[in-house]
Coordinates of C-alpha atoms in Angstrom, one line a residue:
Chain A
X16 CA 22.9 -5.4 -20.5
X17 CA 22.6 -4.2 -16.9
X18 CA 20.4 -1.4 -18.1
X19 CA 17.9 -3.9 -19.6
X20 CA 18.0 -6.0 -16.4
X21 CA 17.3 -2.8 -14.4
X22 CA 14.5 -1.6 -16.6
X23 CA 13.0 -5.1 -16.8
X24 CA 13.1 -5.5 -13.0
X25 CA 11.5 -2.0 -12.7
X26 CA 8.8 -3.0 -15.2
X27 CA 8.0 -6.2 -13.4
X28 CA 8.1 -4.6 -9.9
X29 CA 5.7 -1.8 -10.9
X30 CA 3.5 -4.2 -12.9
X31 CA 3.2 -6.5 -9.9
X32 CA 0.8 -4.2 -8.1
X33 CA -0.8 -2.1 -10.8
X34 CA -3.3 -0.4 -8.5
X35 CA -0.7 0.6 -6.1
X36 CA 1.5 2.0 -8.9
X37 CA -1.4 3.8 -10.4
X38 CA -2.4 5.4 -7.1
X39 CA 1.3 6.4 -6.4
X40 CA 1.4 8.0 -9.9
X41 CA -1.9 9.9 -9.2
X42 CA -0.1 12.3 -6.9
X43 CA 2.2 13.4 -9.7
X44 CA -0.6 13.4 -12.2
X45 CA -2.6 15.9 -10.1
X46 CA 0.5 18.0 -9.2
X47 CA 1.8 18.3 -12.8
X48 CA -1.7 18.7 -14.2
X49 CA -2.4 21.6 -11.8
X50 CA 0.8 23.4 -12.5
X51 CA 0.5 23.0 -16.3
X52 CA -3.1 24.3 -16.2
X53 CA -2.1 27.3 -14.1
X54 CA 0.8 28.2 -16.3
X55 CA -1.3 27.8 -19.4
X56 CA -4.0 29.9 -17.9
X57 CA -1.5 32.7 -17.2
X58 CA -0.1 32.5 -20.7
X59 CA -3.5 32.5 -22.2
X60 CA -4.5 35.6 -20.3
X61 CA -1.2 37.3 -21.2
X62 CA -1.6 36.4 -24.9
X63 CA -5.1 38.0 -24.8
X64 CA -3.8 41.2 -23.2
X65 CA -1.0 41.4 -25.7
X66 CA -3.5 41.0 -28.5
X67 CA -5.5 43.9 -27.1
X68 CA -2.4 46.1 -27.0
X69 CA -1.8 45.4 -30.6
X70 CA -5.4 46.1 -31.6
X71 CA -5.9 49.2 -29.6
X72 CA -2.9 51.1 -30.8
X73 CA -0.8 53.3 -28.6
X74 CA -2.5 56.7 -29.0
X75 CA -5.1 56.1 -26.3
X76 CA -4.9 57.9 -22.9
X77 CA -7.0 57.3 -19.9
X78 CA -7.4 59.8 -17.0
X79 CA -8.7 58.4 -13.7
X80 CA -9.5 60.1 -10.5
X81 CA -7.4 59.5 -7.4
X82 CA -3.6 59.5 -6.8
X83 CA -1.4 57.4 -9.1
X84 CA -0.9 54.0 -7.5
X85 CA 2.1 51.8 -8.0
X86 CA 0.1 48.6 -8.2
X87 CA -3.4 48.0 -9.3
X88 CA -4.8 49.3 -6.0
X89 CA -6.1 52.9 -6.2
X90 CA -5.8 55.2 -3.3
X91 CA -7.1 58.7 -2.5
X92 CA -10.2 60.6 -3.5
X93 CA -12.3 59.4 -6.4
X94 CA -14.4 62.4 -6.8
X95 CA -12.0 64.8 -8.4
X96 CA -12.7 64.6 -12.2
X97 CA -15.5 66.6 -13.7
X98 CA -17.0 67.1 -17.1
X99 CA -15.5 70.5 -17.2
X100 CA -12.0 68.9 -16.8
X101 CA -12.9 66.8 -19.9
X102 CA -14.0 69.9 -21.8
X103 CA -10.7 71.7 -20.9
X104 CA -8.7 68.7 -22.0
X105 CA -10.5 68.7 -25.4
X106 CA -9.2 72.3 -25.9
X107 CA -5.6 71.1 -25.8
X108 CA -3.6 70.8 -29.0
X109 CA -3.0 67.3 -30.4
X110 CA -6.0 65.8 -28.6
X111 CA -8.3 64.3 -31.2
X112 CA -11.3 63.0 -29.3
X113 CA -12.3 63.1 -25.6
X114 CA -14.8 60.7 -24.0
X115 CA -15.8 61.6 -20.4
X116 CA -17.3 58.5 -18.7
X117 CA -19.3 57.7 -15.6
X118 CA -19.9 54.2 -14.4
X119 CA -22.8 52.9 -12.5
X120 CA -24.7 49.7 -11.9
X121 CA -28.5 49.4 -12.0
X122 CA -31.4 47.0 -12.3
X123 CA -32.6 46.8 -15.9
X124 CA -36.0 45.4 -16.9
X125 CA -37.8 44.6 -20.2
X126 CA -41.3 43.3 -19.7
X127 CA -40.9 40.3 -17.4
X128 CA -37.1 39.9 -17.8
X129 CA -34.6 41.8 -15.7
X130 CA -30.9 41.8 -15.0
X131 CA -28.3 43.9 -13.2
X132 CA -26.1 45.7 -15.7
X133 CA -23.3 48.2 -15.8
X134 CA -24.7 51.6 -16.9
X135 CA -22.2 53.9 -18.5
X136 CA -22.8 57.6 -18.9
X137 CA -21.1 58.5 -22.3
X138 CA -20.9 61.2 -24.8
X139 CA -20.9 61.1 -28.6
X140 CA -17.1 60.4 -29.0
X141 CA -17.4 57.3 -26.8
X142 CA -17.9 54.8 -29.6
X143 CA -15.1 56.2 -31.8
X144 CA -12.5 56.4 -28.9
X145 CA -13.1 52.8 -27.9
X146 CA -13.5 51.6 -31.6
X147 CA -17.0 50.1 -30.9
X148 CA -19.5 49.7 -33.7
X149 CA -23.3 49.2 -33.7
X150 CA -24.9 46.1 -35.2
X151 CA -28.4 47.7 -35.2
X152 CA -29.9 51.2 -34.8
X153 CA -28.1 54.5 -34.3
X154 CA -25.9 56.2 -31.7
X155 CA -27.1 59.1 -29.7
X156 CA -26.5 62.7 -30.8
X157 CA -25.4 65.9 -29.2
X158 CA -29.1 66.8 -29.0
X159 CA -29.8 63.7 -26.9
X160 CA -27.1 64.9 -24.5
X161 CA -28.3 68.5 -24.4
X162 CA -31.9 67.5 -23.8
X163 CA -30.9 64.7 -21.3
X164 CA -33.1 62.3 -23.3
X165 CA -33.8 58.9 -21.9
X166 CA -32.2 56.8 -24.6
X167 CA -29.8 53.9 -24.5
X168 CA -27.4 51.8 -26.5
X169 CA -27.2 48.2 -25.2
X170 CA -24.5 45.6 -25.2
X171 CA -24.9 42.3 -27.1
X172 CA -25.4 40.2 -24.0
X173 CA -27.9 42.7 -22.6
X174 CA -29.8 42.5 -25.8
X175 CA -29.7 38.7 -25.8
X176 CA -30.8 38.4 -22.1
X177 CA -33.7 40.9 -22.3
X178 CA -34.9 40.5 -25.9
X179 CA -33.8 37.0 -27.0
X180 CA -34.2 36.9 -30.8
X181 CA -36.4 40.0 -30.9
X182 CA -35.1 43.3 -32.3
X183 CA -34.5 45.7 -29.3
X184 CA -34.3 48.9 -31.4
X185 CA -37.2 51.2 -30.7
X186 CA -38.3 49.2 -27.6
X187 CA -38.5 50.7 -24.1
X188 CA -36.6 49.3 -21.2
X189 CA -36.7 50.3 -17.5
X190 CA -33.4 51.4 -15.9
X191 CA -33.9 52.1 -12.1
X192 CA -37.6 52.2 -12.9
X193 CA -37.2 54.9 -15.5
X194 CA -38.2 54.3 -19.1
X195 CA -35.4 54.4 -21.7
X196 CA -35.8 54.0 -25.5
X197 CA -33.3 51.6 -27.1
X198 CA -31.5 53.4 -29.9
X199 CA -29.0 50.8 -30.9
X200 CA -27.1 47.6 -30.1
X201 CA -23.3 47.3 -29.7
X202 CA -21.5 44.7 -31.7
X203 CA -20.2 41.7 -29.7
X204 CA -16.6 42.2 -28.4
X205 CA -16.1 39.1 -26.3
X206 CA -14.3 39.2 -23.0
X207 CA -12.1 42.2 -22.5
X208 CA -10.5 41.2 -19.2
X209 CA -12.2 42.6 -16.2
X210 CA -15.3 44.0 -17.8
X211 CA -16.9 43.6 -21.2
X212 CA -18.9 46.1 -23.2
X213 CA -21.3 43.3 -24.1
X214 CA -22.7 43.4 -20.5
X215 CA -23.1 47.3 -20.5
X216 CA -25.7 49.8 -21.3
X217 CA -24.7 53.3 -22.6
X218 CA -26.8 56.3 -21.8
X219 CA -26.1 60.0 -22.4
X220 CA -23.7 61.3 -19.7
X221 CA -26.1 64.2 -18.9
X222 CA -29.0 61.8 -18.3
X223 CA -26.7 59.5 -16.3
X224 CA -25.6 62.3 -14.0
X225 CA -28.9 64.1 -13.6
X226 CA -31.6 61.4 -13.7
X227 CA -30.0 58.1 -12.9
X228 CA -27.2 58.5 -10.3
X229 CA -27.4 62.2 -9.3
X230 CA -23.6 62.9 -9.2
X231 CA -21.4 65.3 -11.2
X232 CA -18.0 63.7 -11.1
X233 CA -16.6 61.2 -13.6
X234 CA -15.2 57.7 -13.4
X235 CA -12.7 58.3 -16.1
X236 CA -11.8 60.3 -19.2
X237 CA -10.7 58.4 -22.2
X238 CA -9.0 60.3 -25.0
X239 CA -7.4 59.8 -28.4
X240 CA -4.3 61.6 -29.2
X241 CA -3.8 62.9 -32.8
X242 CA -0.6 60.9 -33.3
X243 CA 1.3 58.3 -31.5
X244 CA 4.5 60.3 -30.9
X245 CA 2.4 63.1 -29.3
X246 CA 1.2 60.8 -26.5
X247 CA 3.8 61.6 -23.9
X248 CA 3.6 65.4 -24.7
X249 CA -0.2 65.3 -24.2
X250 CA 0.2 63.3 -21.0
X251 CA 2.4 66.1 -19.6
X252 CA 0.0 68.8 -20.8
X253 CA -3.0 67.1 -19.2
X254 CA -1.1 66.8 -15.9
X255 CA -0.2 70.5 -16.0
X256 CA -3.7 71.5 -16.9
X257 CA -5.5 69.4 -14.3
X258 CA -3.1 70.4 -11.5
X259 CA -3.9 74.0 -12.4
X260 CA -7.7 73.4 -12.5
X261 CA -7.7 71.4 -9.3
X262 CA -5.6 74.2 -7.6
X263 CA -2.9 71.8 -6.4
X264 CA 0.1 73.4 -4.7
X265 CA 3.6 72.6 -5.7
X266 CA 4.0 70.1 -2.9
X267 CA 0.6 68.4 -3.3
X268 CA 0.3 65.0 -4.9
X269 CA -1.7 64.6 -8.1
X270 CA -5.3 63.7 -7.4
X271 CA -5.7 62.0 -10.8
X272 CA -3.7 59.6 -12.9
X273 CA -2.9 59.8 -16.6
X274 CA -2.0 56.6 -18.2
X275 CA -1.7 55.4 -21.8
X276 CA -3.8 52.4 -22.7
X277 CA -0.6 50.5 -23.2
X278 CA 0.6 51.2 -19.6
X279 CA -2.7 50.0 -18.2
X280 CA -2.5 46.8 -20.1
X281 CA 1.1 46.3 -18.9
X282 CA -0.1 46.7 -15.4
X283 CA -2.8 44.1 -16.2
X284 CA 0.0 41.9 -17.6
X285 CA 1.9 42.2 -14.3
X286 CA -1.1 41.4 -12.3
X287 CA -1.6 38.3 -14.4
X288 CA 2.0 37.3 -13.9
X289 CA 1.7 37.6 -10.1
X290 CA -1.5 35.5 -10.2
X291 CA 0.1 32.9 -12.4
X292 CA 3.1 32.6 -10.1
X293 CA 0.9 32.5 -7.0
X294 CA -1.5 29.8 -8.4
X295 CA 1.5 27.9 -9.9
X296 CA 3.2 27.7 -6.5
X297 CA 0.0 26.6 -4.8
X298 CA -0.2 23.8 -7.4
X299 CA 3.5 23.0 -6.9
X300 CA 2.7 22.1 -3.3
X301 CA 0.7 19.1 -4.6
X302 CA 4.0 18.0 -6.4
X303 CA 5.6 17.9 -3.0
X304 CA 2.7 15.8 -1.7
X305 CA 3.0 13.5 -4.8
X306 CA 6.7 13.1 -4.1
X307 CA 6.1 12.1 -0.5
X308 CA 3.6 9.6 -1.7
X309 CA 6.3 8.1 -4.0
X310 CA 8.8 8.0 -1.2
X311 CA 6.3 6.2 1.0
X312 CA 5.6 3.5 -1.5
X313 CA 9.2 3.1 -2.4
X314 CA 10.0 2.5 1.3
X315 CA 7.3 -0.1 1.5
X316 CA 8.7 -1.7 -1.7
X317 CA 12.2 -1.8 -0.3
X318 CA 10.9 -3.5 2.8
X319 CA 8.9 -6.1 0.8
X320 CA 11.9 -6.9 -1.5
X321 CA 14.5 -7.2 1.2
X322 CA 15.2 -10.8 0.4
X323 CA 15.4 -10.1 -3.3
X324 CA 17.9 -7.3 -2.5
X325 CA 20.0 -9.8 -0.4
X326 CA 19.9 -12.3 -3.2
X327 CA 21.0 -9.7 -5.8
X328 CA 23.9 -8.8 -3.5
X329 CA 24.8 -12.5 -3.2
X330 CA 25.0 -12.9 -6.9
X331 CA 27.2 -9.9 -7.4
X332 CA 25.1 -6.7 -7.3
X333 CA 27.1 -3.7 -6.1
X334 CA 25.6 -1.2 -3.8
X335 CA 25.2 1.3 -6.6
X336 CA 23.4 -1.3 -8.7
X337 CA 20.8 -1.6 -6.0
X338 CA 20.6 2.2 -5.5
X339 CA 20.1 2.7 -9.2
X340 CA 17.4 0.0 -9.3
X341 CA 15.2 1.8 -6.9
X342 CA 16.0 5.2 -8.2
X343 CA 14.9 4.1 -11.7
X344 CA 11.7 2.8 -10.3
X345 CA 10.8 6.0 -8.5
X346 CA 11.8 8.1 -11.5
X347 CA 9.6 5.9 -13.8
X348 CA 6.6 6.3 -11.6
X349 CA 7.2 10.0 -11.2
X350 CA 7.8 10.8 -14.9
X351 CA 4.9 8.6 -16.0
X352 CA 2.7 10.7 -13.7
X353 CA 4.3 13.8 -15.1
X354 CA 3.4 12.8 -18.7
X355 CA -0.2 11.9 -17.8
X356 CA -0.4 15.1 -15.8
X357 CA 0.9 17.1 -18.8
X358 CA -1.9 15.7 -21.0
X359 CA -4.5 16.3 -18.3
X360 CA -3.1 19.9 -17.7
X361 CA -3.4 20.6 -21.5
X362 CA -7.0 19.4 -21.4
X363 CA -7.7 21.5 -18.4
X364 CA -6.1 24.5 -20.0
X365 CA -8.1 24.0 -23.2
X366 CA -11.3 23.9 -21.0
X367 CA -10.4 27.1 -19.1
X368 CA -9.5 28.8 -22.4
X369 CA -12.7 27.9 -24.1
X370 CA -14.7 29.2 -21.1
X371 CA -12.7 32.4 -20.6
X372 CA -12.5 33.1 -24.3
X373 CA -8.7 33.5 -24.5
X374 CA -6.2 31.6 -26.7
X375 CA -5.2 28.1 -25.6
X376 CA -1.5 28.3 -25.0
X377 CA 0.6 25.5 -23.4
X378 CA 4.0 27.2 -23.3
X379 CA 7.1 25.2 -24.1
X380 CA 8.7 26.2 -20.8
X381 CA 5.7 24.6 -19.0
X382 CA 6.2 21.3 -20.8
X383 CA 9.9 21.3 -20.0
X384 CA 9.3 22.4 -16.5
X385 CA 6.7 19.7 -15.9
X386 CA 8.9 16.9 -17.2
X387 CA 12.1 18.2 -15.4
X388 CA 10.1 18.6 -12.2
X389 CA 8.6 15.2 -12.3
X390 CA 12.1 13.7 -13.0
X391 CA 13.5 15.7 -10.2
X392 CA 10.8 14.7 -7.8
X393 CA 11.3 11.1 -8.6
X394 CA 15.0 11.5 -8.0
X395 CA 14.8 13.5 -4.8
X396 CA 12.1 11.4 -3.1
X397 CA 13.6 8.2 -4.5
X398 CA 17.0 8.7 -3.0
X399 CA 16.2 8.0 0.6
X400 CA 14.4 4.6 0.0
X401 CA 17.1 3.6 -2.6
X402 CA 19.9 4.4 -0.2
X403 CA 18.2 2.4 2.5
X404 CA 18.0 -0.6 0.1
X405 CA 21.7 -0.2 -1.0
X406 CA 22.9 0.0 2.6
X407 CA 21.3 -3.2 3.6
X408 CA 23.6 -5.8 5.1
X409 CA 23.7 -8.7 2.6
X410 CA 23.4 -11.4 5.3
X411 CA 20.5 -9.7 7.2
X412 CA 18.7 -9.0 3.9
X413 CA 19.0 -12.7 2.9
X414 CA 17.7 -13.9 6.3
X415 CA 14.8 -11.4 6.2
X416 CA 11.4 -13.0 6.3
Chain B
X27 CA 52.6 -17.8 -3.7
X28 CA 52.8 -21.3 -5.2
X29 CA 51.0 -22.8 -2.2
X30 CA 48.4 -20.0 -2.1
X31 CA 47.6 -20.6 -5.8
X32 CA 46.9 -24.3 -5.3
X33 CA 44.3 -23.5 -2.6
X34 CA 40.7 -22.5 -3.5
X35 CA 40.5 -20.8 -0.1
X36 CA 42.6 -20.3 3.0
X37 CA 41.2 -19.2 6.3
X38 CA 43.7 -18.2 9.0
X39 CA 42.6 -17.4 12.6
X40 CA 39.1 -16.3 11.4
X41 CA 37.1 -14.5 14.2
X42 CA 33.7 -13.0 13.9
X43 CA 32.3 -11.1 16.8
X44 CA 28.8 -9.6 16.7
X45 CA 28.4 -6.3 18.5
X46 CA 32.2 -5.9 19.1
X47 CA 31.7 -2.4 20.4
X48 CA 29.4 -3.4 23.3
X49 CA 31.1 -5.9 25.5
X50 CA 27.8 -6.9 27.3
X51 CA 26.2 -7.9 24.0
X52 CA 29.3 -9.2 22.2
X53 CA 29.0 -12.7 20.8
X54 CA 32.0 -14.6 19.5
X55 CA 30.2 -16.5 16.7
X56 CA 33.4 -17.8 15.1
X57 CA 36.5 -18.1 17.2
X58 CA 39.9 -18.6 15.7
X59 CA 39.1 -21.0 12.9
X60 CA 41.9 -21.9 10.5
X61 CA 41.8 -24.3 7.5
X62 CA 42.6 -24.4 3.8
X63 CA 40.6 -26.0 1.0
X64 CA 42.3 -27.1 -2.2
X65 CA 40.8 -26.8 -5.6
X66 CA 38.3 -29.5 -6.5
X67 CA 37.7 -30.6 -2.9
X68 CA 34.3 -31.4 -1.5
X69 CA 33.9 -30.3 2.1
X70 CA 30.9 -30.6 4.5
X71 CA 30.6 -28.1 7.3
X72 CA 28.7 -29.9 10.1
X73 CA 27.9 -29.1 13.7
X74 CA 25.0 -28.2 16.0
X75 CA 22.6 -25.4 15.3
X76 CA 23.9 -22.0 16.6
X77 CA 27.4 -23.4 16.6
X78 CA 28.7 -20.9 14.0
X79 CA 28.3 -22.9 10.8
X80 CA 26.2 -20.2 9.0
X81 CA 28.3 -17.3 10.3
X82 CA 31.4 -19.1 8.9
X83 CA 29.7 -19.7 5.6
X84 CA 28.7 -16.0 5.2
X85 CA 32.3 -15.1 5.7
X86 CA 33.5 -17.8 3.3
X87 CA 30.9 -16.5 0.8
X88 CA 32.2 -12.9 1.2
X89 CA 28.8 -11.7 2.4
X90 CA 30.4 -10.4 5.6
X91 CA 33.9 -9.6 6.7
X92 CA 35.8 -11.3 9.5
X93 CA 36.4 -9.2 12.7
X94 CA 40.0 -10.4 12.6
X95 CA 42.0 -13.0 10.8
X96 CA 42.7 -13.4 7.1
X97 CA 40.6 -15.1 4.5
X98 CA 42.1 -15.7 1.0
X99 CA 40.0 -16.8 -1.9
X100 CA 41.9 -17.5 -5.1
X101 CA 44.9 -15.7 -3.5
X102 CA 43.0 -12.5 -2.7
X103 CA 42.7 -11.3 0.9
X104 CA 38.9 -10.7 1.2
X105 CA 39.1 -8.9 4.6
X106 CA 40.7 -5.9 3.0
X107 CA 38.5 -5.5 0.0
X108 CA 35.9 -2.7 -0.5
X109 CA 32.2 -3.5 -0.7
X110 CA 32.3 -3.2 -4.5
X111 CA 35.3 -5.6 -4.7
X112 CA 33.5 -8.0 -2.4
X113 CA 30.5 -7.9 -4.8
X114 CA 32.8 -8.7 -7.7
X115 CA 34.3 -11.6 -5.8
X116 CA 30.8 -13.0 -5.1
X117 CA 29.9 -12.4 -8.7
X118 CA 32.9 -14.1 -10.4
X119 CA 34.4 -16.6 -7.9
X120 CA 31.5 -17.8 -5.8
X121 CA 28.2 -19.5 -6.5
X122 CA 25.5 -19.7 -3.8
X123 CA 22.8 -22.4 -3.4
X124 CA 20.5 -21.7 -0.5
X125 CA 17.9 -23.9 1.2
X126 CA 15.2 -21.8 -0.6
X127 CA 15.8 -21.3 -4.3
X128 CA 15.2 -17.5 -3.9
X129 CA 14.2 -17.1 -7.6
X130 CA 12.7 -13.8 -8.8
X131 CA 9.0 -14.8 -9.0
X132 CA 8.0 -13.0 -12.2
X133 CA 11.0 -14.0 -14.2
X134 CA 11.5 -17.1 -16.3
X135 CA 14.0 -19.7 -15.4
X136 CA 16.5 -18.5 -18.0
X137 CA 16.0 -14.9 -16.9
X138 CA 16.8 -15.9 -13.3
X139 CA 19.9 -17.7 -14.4
X140 CA 21.0 -14.6 -16.4
X141 CA 20.9 -12.3 -13.3
X142 CA 24.6 -12.7 -12.2
X143 CA 25.7 -12.1 -15.8
X144 CA 23.8 -8.8 -15.8
X145 CA 26.0 -7.6 -12.9
X146 CA 29.1 -9.1 -14.5
X147 CA 28.4 -7.1 -17.6
X148 CA 28.9 -10.2 -19.7
X149 CA 28.0 -10.7 -23.3
X150 CA 26.0 -13.5 -24.7
X151 CA 24.2 -13.9 -21.4
X152 CA 21.2 -15.8 -22.7
X153 CA 23.3 -18.4 -24.5
X154 CA 25.4 -18.9 -21.4
X155 CA 22.3 -19.1 -19.2
X156 CA 20.8 -21.7 -21.5
X157 CA 24.1 -23.7 -21.3
X158 CA 23.9 -23.7 -17.5
X159 CA 20.3 -24.8 -17.6
X160 CA 21.3 -27.6 -19.9
X161 CA 24.0 -28.7 -17.5
X162 CA 21.4 -29.1 -14.7
X163 CA 19.0 -30.8 -17.1
X164 CA 16.4 -28.1 -17.4
X165 CA 17.0 -26.7 -20.9
X166 CA 13.4 -27.6 -21.8
X167 CA 12.0 -25.6 -18.9
X168 CA 14.0 -22.4 -19.7
X169 CA 10.8 -20.3 -20.5
X170 CA 8.9 -21.4 -17.4
X171 CA 8.3 -19.2 -14.4
X172 CA 9.1 -20.3 -10.8
X173 CA 5.4 -21.0 -10.1
X174 CA 5.3 -23.5 -12.9
X175 CA 8.3 -25.5 -11.6
X176 CA 8.6 -28.2 -8.9
X177 CA 10.8 -27.9 -5.8
X178 CA 13.6 -29.9 -7.3
X179 CA 13.4 -28.0 -10.6
X180 CA 13.5 -24.7 -8.6
X181 CA 16.7 -25.8 -6.9
X182 CA 18.2 -26.9 -10.2
X183 CA 17.5 -23.4 -11.6
X184 CA 19.2 -22.0 -8.5
X185 CA 22.3 -24.2 -9.1
X186 CA 22.4 -23.1 -12.8
X187 CA 22.3 -19.5 -11.5
X188 CA 25.2 -20.3 -9.2
X189 CA 27.2 -21.9 -12.0
X190 CA 26.6 -19.5 -14.8
X191 CA 29.6 -17.2 -14.0
X192 CA 31.8 -20.4 -13.8
X193 CA 32.8 -19.8 -10.2
X194 CA 35.7 -21.7 -8.6
X195 CA 33.7 -22.2 -5.4
X196 CA 30.2 -23.4 -4.9
X197 CA 28.8 -22.7 -1.4
X198 CA 25.7 -24.6 -0.5
X199 CA 23.6 -24.0 2.6
X200 CA 21.3 -27.0 3.3
X201 CA 20.5 -27.3 -0.4
X202 CA 18.3 -30.4 0.1
X203 CA 16.7 -29.1 3.3
X204 CA 13.4 -28.3 1.7
X205 CA 13.2 -31.3 -0.6
X206 CA 11.9 -34.9 -0.3
X207 CA 14.7 -37.5 0.0
X208 CA 14.6 -38.7 -3.6
X209 CA 14.7 -35.2 -5.1
X210 CA 17.4 -34.3 -2.5
X211 CA 19.5 -37.3 -3.8
X212 CA 19.1 -36.1 -7.4
X213 CA 20.3 -32.6 -6.4
X214 CA 23.3 -34.1 -4.5
X215 CA 24.1 -36.3 -7.6
X216 CA 24.2 -33.1 -9.6
X217 CA 26.4 -31.3 -7.1
X218 CA 28.8 -34.3 -7.0
X219 CA 29.0 -34.4 -10.8
X220 CA 29.9 -30.7 -10.8
X221 CA 32.5 -31.3 -8.2
X222 CA 34.0 -34.1 -10.3
X223 CA 34.3 -31.6 -13.2
X224 CA 36.5 -29.4 -11.0
X225 CA 34.3 -27.0 -9.0
X226 CA 35.2 -26.8 -5.3
X227 CA 32.2 -27.7 -3.2
X228 CA 31.5 -26.4 0.3
X229 CA 28.3 -27.7 1.9
X230 CA 26.8 -26.5 5.2
X231 CA 24.4 -29.3 6.5
X232 CA 23.1 -30.8 9.7
X233 CA 22.2 -34.0 7.9
X234 CA 24.8 -36.8 8.3
X235 CA 23.7 -38.6 5.2
X236 CA 24.2 -35.4 3.1
X237 CA 27.6 -34.8 4.8
X238 CA 28.8 -38.3 3.9
X239 CA 28.5 -37.4 0.2
X240 CA 31.5 -35.0 0.7
X241 CA 35.0 -36.4 1.1
X242 CA 36.1 -34.1 3.9
X243 CA 34.2 -32.6 6.8
X244 CA 34.8 -29.7 9.2
X245 CA 32.9 -29.8 12.5
X246 CA 32.1 -26.4 14.1
X247 CA 30.9 -26.1 17.7
X248 CA 30.7 -23.0 19.9
X249 CA 32.4 -21.1 17.1
X250 CA 35.5 -23.3 17.2
X251 CA 36.8 -25.8 14.7
X252 CA 36.4 -29.1 16.6
X253 CA 37.4 -31.6 13.9
X254 CA 38.8 -31.5 10.4
X255 CA 39.5 -34.6 8.3
X256 CA 37.9 -37.3 6.1
X257 CA 34.1 -37.3 6.6
X258 CA 33.8 -40.8 8.0
X259 CA 36.4 -40.0 10.7
X260 CA 34.9 -36.7 11.6
X261 CA 31.4 -38.0 11.8
X262 CA 32.2 -41.4 13.5
X263 CA 35.2 -40.4 15.5
X264 CA 33.1 -38.6 18.1
X265 CA 29.8 -40.4 18.3
X266 CA 28.0 -37.9 20.5
X267 CA 28.8 -35.1 18.1
X268 CA 27.9 -37.2 15.1
X269 CA 24.4 -37.9 16.5
X270 CA 24.0 -34.1 17.0
X271 CA 24.9 -33.6 13.4
X272 CA 22.5 -36.2 12.3
X273 CA 19.6 -35.0 14.5
X274 CA 19.9 -31.3 13.7

């Protein structure tokens, strides 16, 4: 009875100035939309990372130069790992494959087309360790490495950019002005987080070091352990071996870091979590702004409807009836904005997901959070105007012009 | 308690002081006013503008509390009631008719009349609202909105809204002030008819012709009760005051 009267009044009051109501709602639409998009982005990225952990397996280790860092930021020297370190690691028991790698970046050209691409110095086990396949041509051989031949395997995007629909195999491309013969093309992997093999070019590690970049240290050593349960044993063995090889005293810190692939992906997951929380809280600020907008309009509404409030009091409305009336109105505006924002956020998340190539996930907690937050914002920012209305003196309200 | 029960309302030494905490700004708007009204009476409250008529009416209507004195309506002392209890007294015991109809603009006539019943939590509100509209002769306009009704019709809807909770006391503040004389007479006819059916009628007016439709009159000037008696005697007994009342 009273509920219907309250809802009816709210409906008429909000419908009386549709543009104003819509603009008031907009603050919540944008706020909730932004928060939902941010949370969905974070969840999408996380889902992708988890998918990778599952597909990679847990028997991969990665050795990187420099002291182990707690977070994603690496400190210390980065010129400590050598090819000889990799050869020594390969001698250890329970190590199946070792892939020493050196990263560089160079201008690449084919006829009139050119691009900047990551150039990776690799050895024969590279493809097997990373479980990459070729769609065309062949991989390079030990002979190519021994002879420092100028041959290359190119990523799918590189092939598309330089060659379009033509077959790259057997063609010659220019890397840093030197001519390389294309042996094969990598299959397309899609986005793998921070870098994608699709955008890279593989060359023999010997050629990479001697001809292209003139350095003899490595960016990383990736290796496959014979079995999953051997992983931590091998991790310890590598540490012992490298400390010995690098002549580190008992008190010296490691100048390298050995991590399992899983640990690295967990670190990435943490980074994603931090970014999600950060972006989410920035977006949450707009909720605050939306709430202030609602409060502002509700104060205006209380002022405009002072006589109506006086009349309602005269015919028997209690103070809490008036309070509830205005609270209901602000909560309706806020929750309506939250619902529209939820839809908009889902659309935004779908858009980002399709661009970034990760699964579209709108987590249940984000939906609950968005609705609860918009309800809460309506309540919190509606209280002050509603109290102002409820505390009006009936006589003054009735005489208000 | 027998005597209290036969009275619709009883005011004893009513005082209303605005700004009582700041002596330099304090205004004694109503000063020691005492009277009783029996059930079924019709009483005009007359007097010059600024004399305290409206302040007295707001206290009688339970819209504000007296600074001192006691005010009993249907035997209950209003001065000691909480805000919620005052709201309930206004809802169940008092009907207001103001100079302006004060209808909610986007609601139909019947919805406006239903408003007090919503706060009373009553069942069958629409049927009772339609009955009230029928009583003021507007049943066929129930679905019209205020902007589709004439001034007299608006005031009839306001009267129906005042009647719908079947209050014992109808408080009218210049109910014909915004109407032409013919429509005003029709509204007064309606109020008189309601009074004959048993509703106590209190009417604040500065119009002597309107006041003469009531059987009894109270004259308020400078916050004091100057005269109380049959309307003819109050209005004609002091010619200077009567012309004041007539001229507004």
